[in-house]
């Protein structure tokens, strides 16, 4: 389920009162790490004899602080389970209590200052499991040369059989420096304690963290201090809004769509198809008459008359100005969310009154964001720079424009102007196809219209109805719908229709698929 990510200092601060009260935080962390490590050892190898803790070779890279303490206590537990544990002491000090516990359980220690580096290297290469306990949240960037050299030689030797688990965080994690990537720990798993650290969610660090597993050690974290939120598939079933028995079409939300043009009529059809399928009260198609005819052929329930809306989505398929301007005019005195895609991104930066006093969502892909930022920042921002750091650029764009930015790509990211981010899990690569973005626009518009209608029903004041985090989370749900639909199809026409199938499954789950006894 979704997981909030916190700045490291927020998590460290939350530990302080508990440590003062004597809570056994390290014991909890080390116990969870030992269990996770044992499971990783049992998951390896083909032969049954390889899938055991007893007899497996475990190597601990031990640093100078409490991060090593976690690794050493966990290793002690694995040693008691029969693992052969070797500890590579990388500094002139380590966590003494942890070292004593590991030694008592039978671990042997190799002091890198006293033995040839080749011995440590050999131990690393032969290990079934390596625990990176060099540095944790107390780490500064840049490891001493004798450690980077060891890591470089270990990695240069080619793939080794061992699973690498980073304890709390991969030591010396640095997303931005490709030059030194070969001297850093590349973990298969990161077991992180207390809460998800914000530094672990950046798409650029995935190759260093591997799969991230969060262990609850009983910290009381204040959700208001979270920096981001990661959303995963199961969030859909939990949070997708369902209609209530007393709902009517207006209370479920009305979406205005200005998409498609005489040149690109298909965008209008794709956007309305996915909007209709996303479980909304009503869709008003407000674009060109020639597109409206096609839309109505596919969806007779779509309304082409002007009228009130709860959200307006525009821009896919470059709709003509003569339809954009009146649609913006019609929402001028309202607080309804506005979604700008493709051609309508050109409105950003203008003094358009319609862009003020309401939540505005921009949904560019990297090329569109590159054009937008180059214009706004007055410097040449290329699409490849944006693709290399999607979260960083989405945050920059949100901060610069004051709008919520959903940057589409292999790892779609959503950023609010204050830096808060929502990261939905990645969808299938088949989503990279013409028209896919139009389909996403329709889902987004539909879910935002529903959210606005519900907020209005609750009596929220204009301007207070939808806060940025609620909107960002709603966008995250829309991306999860898009992902789920994407795994059922090979082109955007099928994708738009599959949205309806996904939502149908959420609103009317198949009772025969339930686990309940018959
Ligand atoms: N608090 C708790 O109860 C719990 C903590 N837990 C665990 O503790 C971890 C945090 O522990 P920690 O604070 O001891 O920091 P950690 O990163 O192990 O080492 C700091 C030492 O490294 C040194 N150093 C730093 N950077 C360096 C560099 N680049 N190159 C060389 N040296 C460098 C630094 O030196 P200094 O900066 O002081 O000069 C200092 O001596 C946390 O991630 C989690 O795993 C969990 O068990 C839950 C309960
Ligand atoms: K570590």
Coordinates of N, CA and C in Angstrom, one line a residue, residues 328-514:
X328 N -12.5 28.2 -21.3 CA -11.8 28.9 -20.1 C -12.7 30.0 -19.6
X329 N -13.3 30.7 -20.5 CA -14.2 31.8 -20.1 C -15.3 31.3 -19.2
X330 N -15.8 30.2 -19.5 CA -17.0 29.6 -18.8 C -16.6 29.2 -17.4
X331 N -15.3 28.9 -17.1 CA -15.0 28.5 -15.7 C -14.3 29.7 -14.9
X332 N -14.4 30.9 -15.6 CA -13.6 32.0 -15.0 C -13.9 32.3 -13.5
X333 N -15.2 32.2 -13.2 CA -15.6 32.6 -11.8 C -15.7 31.4 -10.9
X334 N -15.1 30.3 -11.2 CA -15.2 29.1 -10.4 C -13.9 28.6 -9.9
X335 N -13.9 27.6 -9.0 CA -12.6 27.1 -8.5 C -12.3 25.7 -9.1
X336 N -13.0 25.4 -10.2 CA -12.8 24.0 -10.7 C -11.4 23.7 -11.2
X337 N -10.9 22.5 -11.0 CA -9.5 22.2 -11.5 C -9.5 22.2 -13.0
X338 N -8.3 22.7 -13.5 CA -8.1 22.8 -14.9 C -6.8 21.9 -15.2
X339 N -7.0 21.0 -16.2 CA -5.9 20.1 -16.6 C -5.4 20.6 -18.0
X340 N -4.1 20.9 -18.1 CA -3.6 21.4 -19.4 C -2.6 20.3 -19.9
X341 N -2.9 19.8 -21.2 CA -2.1 18.8 -21.8 C -1.7 19.4 -23.1
X342 N -0.6 18.8 -23.7 CA -0.2 19.0 -25.1 C -0.3 20.5 -25.5
X343 N -1.1 20.8 -26.5 CA -1.2 22.1 -27.1 C -1.5 23.2 -26.1
X344 N -2.3 22.8 -25.0 CA -2.7 23.9 -24.1 C -1.6 24.2 -23.1
X345 N -0.5 23.5 -23.1 CA 0.6 23.9 -22.2 C 1.2 25.2 -22.6
X346 N 0.8 25.7 -23.8 CA 1.3 27.0 -24.3 C 0.6 28.1 -23.5
X347 N -0.5 27.8 -22.8 CA -1.2 28.8 -22.0 C -0.4 29.2 -20.8
X348 N 0.5 28.3 -20.3 CA 1.2 28.5 -19.1 C 2.2 29.7 -19.2
X349 N 2.2 30.6 -18.3 CA 3.0 31.7 -18.3 C 2.3 32.9 -18.8
X350 N 1.2 32.7 -19.5 CA 0.4 33.9 -19.9 C -0.4 34.4 -18.7
X351 N -1.0 35.5 -18.8 CA -1.7 36.1 -17.7 C -3.1 35.5 -17.7
X352 N -3.4 34.5 -18.4 CA -4.8 34.0 -18.5 C -5.4 33.9 -17.1
X353 N -6.5 34.7 -17.0 CA -7.2 34.7 -15.7 C -7.7 33.3 -15.3
X354 N -8.0 32.5 -16.3 CA -8.5 31.2 -16.0 C -7.5 30.3 -15.2
X355 N -6.2 30.7 -15.3 CA -5.2 29.9 -14.6 C -4.9 30.3 -13.2
X356 N -5.6 31.3 -12.7 CA -5.5 31.7 -11.4 C -6.7 31.4 -10.6
X357 N -6.5 31.2 -9.3 CA -7.7 31.0 -8.4 C -8.3 29.6 -8.5
X358 N -7.5 28.7 -9.0 CA -8.0 27.3 -9.1 C -6.7 26.4 -9.2
X359 N -6.9 25.1 -8.9 CA -5.8 24.1 -9.1 C -5.6 23.9 -10.6
X360 N -4.4 24.1 -11.0 CA -4.1 23.8 -12.4 C -3.1 22.7 -12.5
X361 N -3.4 21.7 -13.3 CA -2.5 20.5 -13.4 C -1.9 20.5 -14.8
X362 N -0.6 20.4 -14.9 CA 0.1 20.3 -16.2 C 0.5 18.8 -16.4
X363 N 0.3 18.3 -17.6 CA 0.6 16.9 -17.9 C 1.5 16.7 -19.1
X364 N 2.7 17.3 -19.0 CA 3.6 17.2 -20.2 C 4.4 15.8 -20.2
X365 N 4.8 15.4 -21.3 CA 5.9 14.4 -21.4 C 7.2 15.2 -21.4
X366 N 8.3 14.5 -21.4 CA 9.6 15.2 -21.3 C 9.9 16.2 -22.4
X367 N 9.5 15.9 -23.6 CA 9.7 16.9 -24.7 C 8.9 18.2 -24.5
X368 N 7.6 18.0 -24.0 CA 6.8 19.1 -23.8 C 7.3 20.0 -22.6
X369 N 7.7 19.3 -21.6 CA 8.2 20.0 -20.4 C 9.5 20.8 -20.8
X370 N 10.3 20.1 -21.7 CA 11.6 20.8 -22.1 C 11.2 22.1 -22.8
X371 N 10.2 22.1 -23.7 CA 9.8 23.3 -24.4 C 9.3 24.3 -23.5
X372 N 8.5 23.9 -22.5 CA 7.8 24.8 -21.6 C 8.9 25.5 -20.7
X373 N 9.8 24.7 -20.2 CA 10.8 25.2 -19.3 C 11.9 26.1 -20.0
X374 N 12.2 25.7 -21.2 CA 13.1 26.5 -22.0 C 12.5 27.9 -22.2
X375 N 11.2 27.9 -22.5 CA 10.5 29.2 -22.6 C 10.5 30.0 -21.3
X376 N 10.1 29.3 -20.2 CA 10.0 30.1 -19.0 C 11.3 30.5 -18.3
X377 N 12.3 29.6 -18.5 CA 13.6 29.8 -17.8 C 14.6 30.6 -18.6
X378 N 14.3 30.7 -20.0 CA 15.2 31.4 -20.8 C 16.5 30.7 -21.0
X379 N 16.5 29.4 -20.8 CA 17.7 28.6 -21.1 C 17.3 27.3 -21.8
X380 N 18.3 26.7 -22.5 CA 18.0 25.5 -23.3 C 17.9 24.3 -22.4
X381 N 16.7 23.8 -22.1 CA 16.5 22.6 -21.3 C 16.1 21.5 -22.3
X382 N 16.9 20.5 -22.3 CA 16.6 19.4 -23.3 C 15.8 18.3 -22.7
X383 N 15.1 17.6 -23.5 CA 14.3 16.4 -23.0 C 15.1 15.4 -22.4
X384 N 16.4 15.2 -22.8 CA 17.2 14.2 -22.2 C 17.6 14.6 -20.8
X385 N 17.8 15.8 -20.6 CA 18.1 16.3 -19.2 C 17.0 16.0 -18.3
X386 N 15.8 16.2 -18.8 CA 14.6 15.9 -18.0 C 14.4 14.4 -17.7
X387 N 14.6 13.6 -18.8 CA 14.5 12.2 -18.6 C 15.5 11.7 -17.6
X388 N 16.7 12.3 -17.5 CA 17.7 11.8 -16.6 C 17.4 12.1 -15.1
X389 N 16.5 13.1 -14.9 CA 16.1 13.5 -13.5 C 14.7 13.9 -13.5
X390 N 13.7 13.0 -13.7 CA 12.3 13.4 -13.8 C 11.8 14.1 -12.6
X391 N 12.1 13.5 -11.4 CA 11.6 14.1 -10.2 C 12.1 15.5 -9.9
X392 N 13.4 15.7 -10.1 CA 14.0 17.0 -10.0 C 13.4 18.0 -10.9
X393 N 13.2 17.7 -12.1 CA 12.7 18.7 -13.1 C 11.2 18.9 -12.9
X394 N 10.4 17.9 -12.5 CA 9.0 18.1 -12.2 C 8.9 19.0 -11.0
X395 N 9.7 18.8 -10.0 CA 9.6 19.7 -8.9 C 10.0 21.2 -9.3
X396 N 11.0 21.3 -10.1 CA 11.4 22.6 -10.5 C 10.3 23.3 -11.3
X397 N 9.7 22.5 -12.2 CA 8.6 23.1 -13.0 C 7.4 23.5 -12.2
X398 N 7.1 22.7 -11.2 CA 6.0 23.0 -10.3 C 6.2 24.2 -9.5
X399 N 7.5 24.3 -9.0 CA 7.8 25.5 -8.2 C 7.8 26.8 -9.1
X400 N 8.3 26.6 -10.3 CA 8.4 27.8 -11.2 C 7.0 28.3 -11.7
X401 N 6.1 27.3 -12.0 CA 4.8 27.7 -12.5 C 3.8 27.9 -11.5
X402 N 4.0 27.3 -10.3 CA 2.9 27.4 -9.3 C 1.8 26.4 -9.6
X403 N 2.0 25.5 -10.5 CA 1.0 24.5 -10.9 C 1.5 23.1 -10.5
X404 N 0.5 22.2 -10.4 CA 0.9 20.8 -10.1 C 1.4 20.1 -11.4
X405 N 2.5 19.5 -11.4 CA 3.0 18.9 -12.7 C 3.0 17.4 -12.6
X406 N 2.4 16.8 -13.6 CA 2.5 15.4 -13.8 C 3.3 15.1 -15.0
X407 N 4.6 14.7 -14.8 CA 5.5 14.5 -15.8 C 5.4 13.0 -16.3
X408 N 4.9 12.8 -17.5 CA 4.7 11.4 -18.0 C 6.0 10.8 -18.5
X409 N 6.2 9.5 -18.3 CA 7.4 8.9 -18.8 C 7.4 7.5 -18.2
X410 N 8.6 6.8 -18.4 CA 8.8 5.4 -17.8 C 8.5 5.4 -16.4
X411 N 8.9 6.4 -15.6 CA 8.6 6.6 -14.2 C 7.8 7.9 -14.1
X412 N 6.5 7.9 -14.2 CA 5.7 9.1 -14.1 C 5.8 9.7 -12.7
X413 N 6.1 11.0 -12.6 CA 6.2 11.6 -11.3 C 5.2 12.8 -11.2
X414 N 4.7 13.1 -10.0 CA 3.8 14.2 -9.8 C 4.4 15.1 -8.8
X415 N 4.5 16.4 -9.1 CA 5.1 17.3 -8.1 C 4.2 18.5 -7.8
X416 N 4.1 18.9 -6.6 CA 3.4 20.1 -6.2 C 4.3 21.3 -6.1
X417 N 3.8 22.5 -6.2 CA 4.7 23.6 -6.1 C 5.5 23.7 -4.8
X418 N 5.1 23.1 -3.7 CA 5.9 23.2 -2.5 C 6.9 22.0 -2.4
X419 N 7.0 21.2 -3.5 CA 8.0 20.2 -3.6 C 7.4 18.8 -3.2
X420 N 6.2 18.7 -2.6 CA 5.7 17.4 -2.3 C 5.4 16.6 -3.5
X421 N 5.8 15.4 -3.5 CA 5.7 14.6 -4.7 C 4.9 13.3 -4.5
X422 N 4.2 12.8 -5.5 CA 3.6 11.5 -5.5 C 4.2 10.7 -6.6
X423 N 4.6 9.5 -6.3 CA 5.3 8.6 -7.3 C 4.5 7.4 -7.4
X424 N 3.6 7.3 -8.5 CA 2.9 6.0 -8.7 C 3.9 5.0 -9.2
X425 N 3.7 3.7 -8.9 CA 4.6 2.7 -9.5 C 4.6 2.7 -11.0
X426 N 5.6 2.2 -11.6 CA 5.7 2.3 -13.1 C 4.7 1.4 -13.7
X427 N 4.2 1.8 -14.9 CA 3.3 1.0 -15.6 C 4.0 0.2 -16.7
X428 N 3.3 -0.6 -17.4 CA 3.9 -1.5 -18.4 C 4.5 -0.6 -19.6
X429 N 5.6 -1.1 -20.2 CA 6.1 -0.3 -21.3 C 5.2 -0.1 -22.5
X430 N 4.2 -1.0 -22.6 CA 3.2 -0.9 -23.7 C 2.5 0.4 -23.7
X431 N 2.5 1.1 -22.6 CA 1.8 2.4 -22.5 C 2.5 3.5 -23.4
X432 N 3.7 3.2 -23.8 CA 4.4 4.2 -24.6 C 3.9 4.0 -26.0
X433 N 2.8 4.6 -26.3 CA 2.2 4.4 -27.7 C 1.3 5.7 -28.0
X434 N 1.2 6.0 -29.2 CA 0.4 7.2 -29.6 C -1.0 7.2 -29.0
X435 N -1.4 8.3 -28.4 CA -2.8 8.3 -27.9 C -2.8 8.0 -26.4
X436 N -1.8 7.4 -25.9 CA -1.8 7.0 -24.5 C -2.0 8.1 -23.5
X437 N -1.3 9.3 -23.8 CA -1.5 10.5 -23.0 C -2.9 11.0 -23.1
X438 N -3.5 10.9 -24.2 CA -4.9 11.4 -24.3 C -5.8 10.6 -23.4
X439 N -5.6 9.3 -23.3 CA -6.4 8.4 -22.5 C -6.1 8.8 -21.0
X440 N -4.9 9.1 -20.7 CA -4.6 9.5 -19.3 C -5.3 10.8 -18.9
X441 N -5.3 11.7 -19.9 CA -6.1 13.0 -19.6 C -7.5 12.8 -19.2
X442 N -8.1 11.8 -19.9 CA -9.5 11.6 -19.7 C -9.7 11.0 -18.3
X443 N -8.8 10.1 -17.9 CA -8.9 9.5 -16.5 C -8.7 10.6 -15.5
X444 N -7.7 11.4 -15.7 CA -7.4 12.5 -14.7 C -8.5 13.4 -14.6
X445 N -9.1 13.9 -15.7 CA -10.2 14.8 -15.7 C -11.4 14.2 -15.0
X446 N -11.7 13.0 -15.2 CA -12.8 12.3 -14.6 C -12.6 12.2 -13.1
X447 N -11.5 11.8 -12.7 CA -11.3 11.6 -11.2 C -11.2 13.0 -10.5
X448 N -10.6 14.0 -11.2 CA -10.6 15.3 -10.5 C -12.0 15.9 -10.5
X449 N -12.8 15.7 -11.5 CA -14.2 16.2 -11.5 C -15.0 15.6 -10.3
X450 N -14.8 14.3 -10.2 CA -15.4 13.6 -9.1 C -15.0 14.1 -7.7
X451 N -13.7 14.4 -7.6 CA -13.1 14.9 -6.3 C -13.7 16.3 -6.0
X452 N -13.8 17.1 -7.1 CA -14.3 18.5 -6.9 C -15.8 18.4 -6.5
X453 N -16.5 17.5 -7.2 CA -18.0 17.4 -6.9 C -18.2 16.9 -5.4
X454 N -17.4 16.0 -5.0 CA -17.5 15.5 -3.6 C -17.1 16.6 -2.6
X455 N -16.1 17.4 -2.9 CA -15.7 18.4 -2.0 C -16.8 19.5 -1.9
X456 N -17.4 19.8 -3.0 CA -18.5 20.8 -3.1 C -19.7 20.3 -2.2
X457 N -19.9 19.0 -2.4 CA -21.0 18.4 -1.6 C -20.8 18.5 -0.1
X458 N -19.5 18.4 0.2 CA -19.2 18.5 1.7 C -19.2 20.0 2.2
X459 N -19.5 20.9 1.2 CA -19.7 22.3 1.6 C -18.4 23.1 1.7
X460 N -17.3 22.6 1.1 CA -16.1 23.4 1.1 C -16.2 24.8 0.5
X461 N -15.5 25.7 1.0 CA -15.6 27.1 0.4 C -14.8 27.1 -0.9
X462 N -15.2 27.9 -1.8 CA -14.5 28.0 -3.1 C -13.0 28.4 -2.8
X463 N -12.1 27.8 -3.5 CA -10.7 28.0 -3.2 C -10.1 27.1 -2.2
X464 N -10.9 26.5 -1.3 CA -10.4 25.7 -0.3 C -10.7 24.2 -0.6
X465 N -11.5 24.0 -1.6 CA -12.1 22.7 -1.8 C -11.0 21.6 -2.0
X466 N -10.0 21.8 -2.8 CA -9.1 20.7 -3.1 C -7.7 21.2 -2.9
X467 N -7.0 20.6 -1.9 CA -5.6 21.0 -1.6 C -4.7 20.3 -2.6
X468 N -3.5 20.8 -2.7 CA -2.6 20.2 -3.7 C -2.3 18.7 -3.4
X469 N -2.2 18.3 -2.2 CA -1.9 16.9 -1.9 C -3.0 16.0 -2.3
X470 N -4.2 16.4 -2.1 CA -5.4 15.6 -2.5 C -5.4 15.5 -4.0
X471 N -5.1 16.6 -4.7 CA -5.1 16.5 -6.1 C -3.9 15.6 -6.6
X472 N -2.8 15.8 -6.0 CA -1.6 14.9 -6.4 C -1.9 13.5 -6.2
X473 N -2.6 13.2 -5.1 CA -2.9 11.8 -4.9 C -4.0 11.3 -5.9
X474 N -4.9 12.1 -6.2 CA -5.9 11.8 -7.2 C -5.3 11.5 -8.5
X475 N -4.3 12.3 -8.9 CA -3.5 12.1 -10.1 C -2.8 10.7 -10.0
X476 N -2.3 10.4 -8.9 CA -1.6 9.1 -8.7 C -2.6 8.0 -8.9
X477 N -3.8 8.1 -8.4 CA -4.8 7.1 -8.7 C -5.1 6.9 -10.2
X478 N -5.2 8.1 -10.9 CA -5.4 8.1 -12.3 C -4.3 7.3 -13.0
X479 N -3.1 7.5 -12.6 CA -1.9 6.8 -13.2 C -2.0 5.3 -13.0
X480 N -2.5 5.0 -11.8 CA -2.6 3.5 -11.5 C -3.7 2.9 -12.4
X481 N -4.8 3.6 -12.6 CA -5.9 3.1 -13.5 C -5.3 2.9 -14.9
X482 N -4.5 3.9 -15.4 CA -3.9 3.9 -16.7 C -2.9 2.7 -16.8
X483 N -2.1 2.5 -15.7 CA -1.2 1.3 -15.7 C -2.0 0.0 -15.8
X484 N -3.1 -0.1 -15.0 CA -3.8 -1.4 -15.0 C -4.5 -1.6 -16.4
X485 N -4.9 -0.5 -17.0 CA -5.5 -0.7 -18.3 C -4.4 -1.1 -19.3
X486 N -3.3 -0.5 -19.1 CA -2.2 -0.7 -20.1 C -1.7 -2.2 -20.1
X487 N -1.9 -2.9 -19.0 CA -1.4 -4.2 -19.0 C -2.4 -5.2 -19.7
X488 N -3.5 -4.6 -20.2 CA -4.5 -5.4 -20.9 C -4.5 -5.2 -22.4
X489 N -3.7 -4.3 -23.0 CA -3.8 -3.9 -24.4 C -2.5 -3.6 -25.1
X490 N -2.6 -3.4 -26.4 CA -1.4 -3.1 -27.1 C -1.5 -1.8 -27.9
X491 N -2.6 -1.1 -27.9 CA -2.7 0.2 -28.5 C -3.7 1.1 -27.8
X492 N -3.7 2.4 -28.1 CA -4.4 3.3 -27.3 C -5.9 3.2 -27.4
X493 N -6.4 2.7 -28.6 CA -7.8 2.5 -28.8 C -8.3 1.5 -27.7
X494 N -7.5 0.4 -27.7 CA -7.9 -0.7 -26.7 C -7.7 -0.1 -25.3
X495 N -6.7 0.7 -25.1 CA -6.4 1.3 -23.8 C -7.5 2.1 -23.2
X496 N -8.1 2.9 -24.1 CA -9.2 3.8 -23.7 C -10.4 2.9 -23.2
X497 N -10.6 1.8 -24.0 CA -11.7 0.9 -23.6 C -11.4 0.1 -22.4
X498 N -10.1 -0.3 -22.2 CA -9.7 -1.1 -21.1 C -9.8 -0.3 -19.8
X499 N -9.8 1.1 -19.9 CA -10.0 1.9 -18.7 C -11.4 1.5 -18.1
X500 N -12.4 1.4 -18.9 CA -13.7 1.1 -18.5 C -13.7 -0.3 -17.8
X501 N -13.0 -1.2 -18.4 CA -13.0 -2.6 -17.8 C -12.3 -2.6 -16.4
X502 N -11.2 -1.8 -16.3 CA -10.6 -1.7 -15.0 C -11.5 -1.1 -13.9
X503 N -12.2 0.0 -14.3 CA -13.1 0.7 -13.4 C -14.3 -0.2 -13.1
X504 N -14.8 -0.9 -14.1 CA -15.9 -1.8 -13.9 C -15.5 -2.9 -12.8
X505 N -14.3 -3.4 -12.9 CA -13.8 -4.4 -11.9 C -13.7 -3.8 -10.5
X506 N -13.4 -2.5 -10.5 CA -13.3 -1.8 -9.1 C -14.7 -1.5 -8.5
X507 N -15.7 -1.1 -9.4 CA -17.0 -0.8 -8.9 C -17.9 -2.0 -8.7
X508 N -17.7 -3.0 -9.5 CA -18.5 -4.2 -9.4 C -17.6 -5.5 -9.4
X509 N -16.9 -5.6 -8.2 CA -16.0 -6.8 -8.2 C -16.7 -8.1 -8.3
X510 N -16.0 -9.0 -9.0 CA -16.7 -10.4 -9.2 C -16.7 -11.1 -7.9
X511 N -18.0 -11.4 -7.4 CA -18.1 -12.1 -6.1 C -17.5 -13.5 -6.2
X512 N -17.5 -14.1 -7.4 CA -16.9 -15.5 -7.5 C -15.4 -15.5 -7.3
X513 N -14.8 -14.3 -7.4 CA -13.3 -14.2 -7.3 C -12.9 -14.0 -5.8
X514 N -13.9 -13.9 -4.9 CA -13.6 -13.7 -3.5 C -13.1 -14.9 -2.9

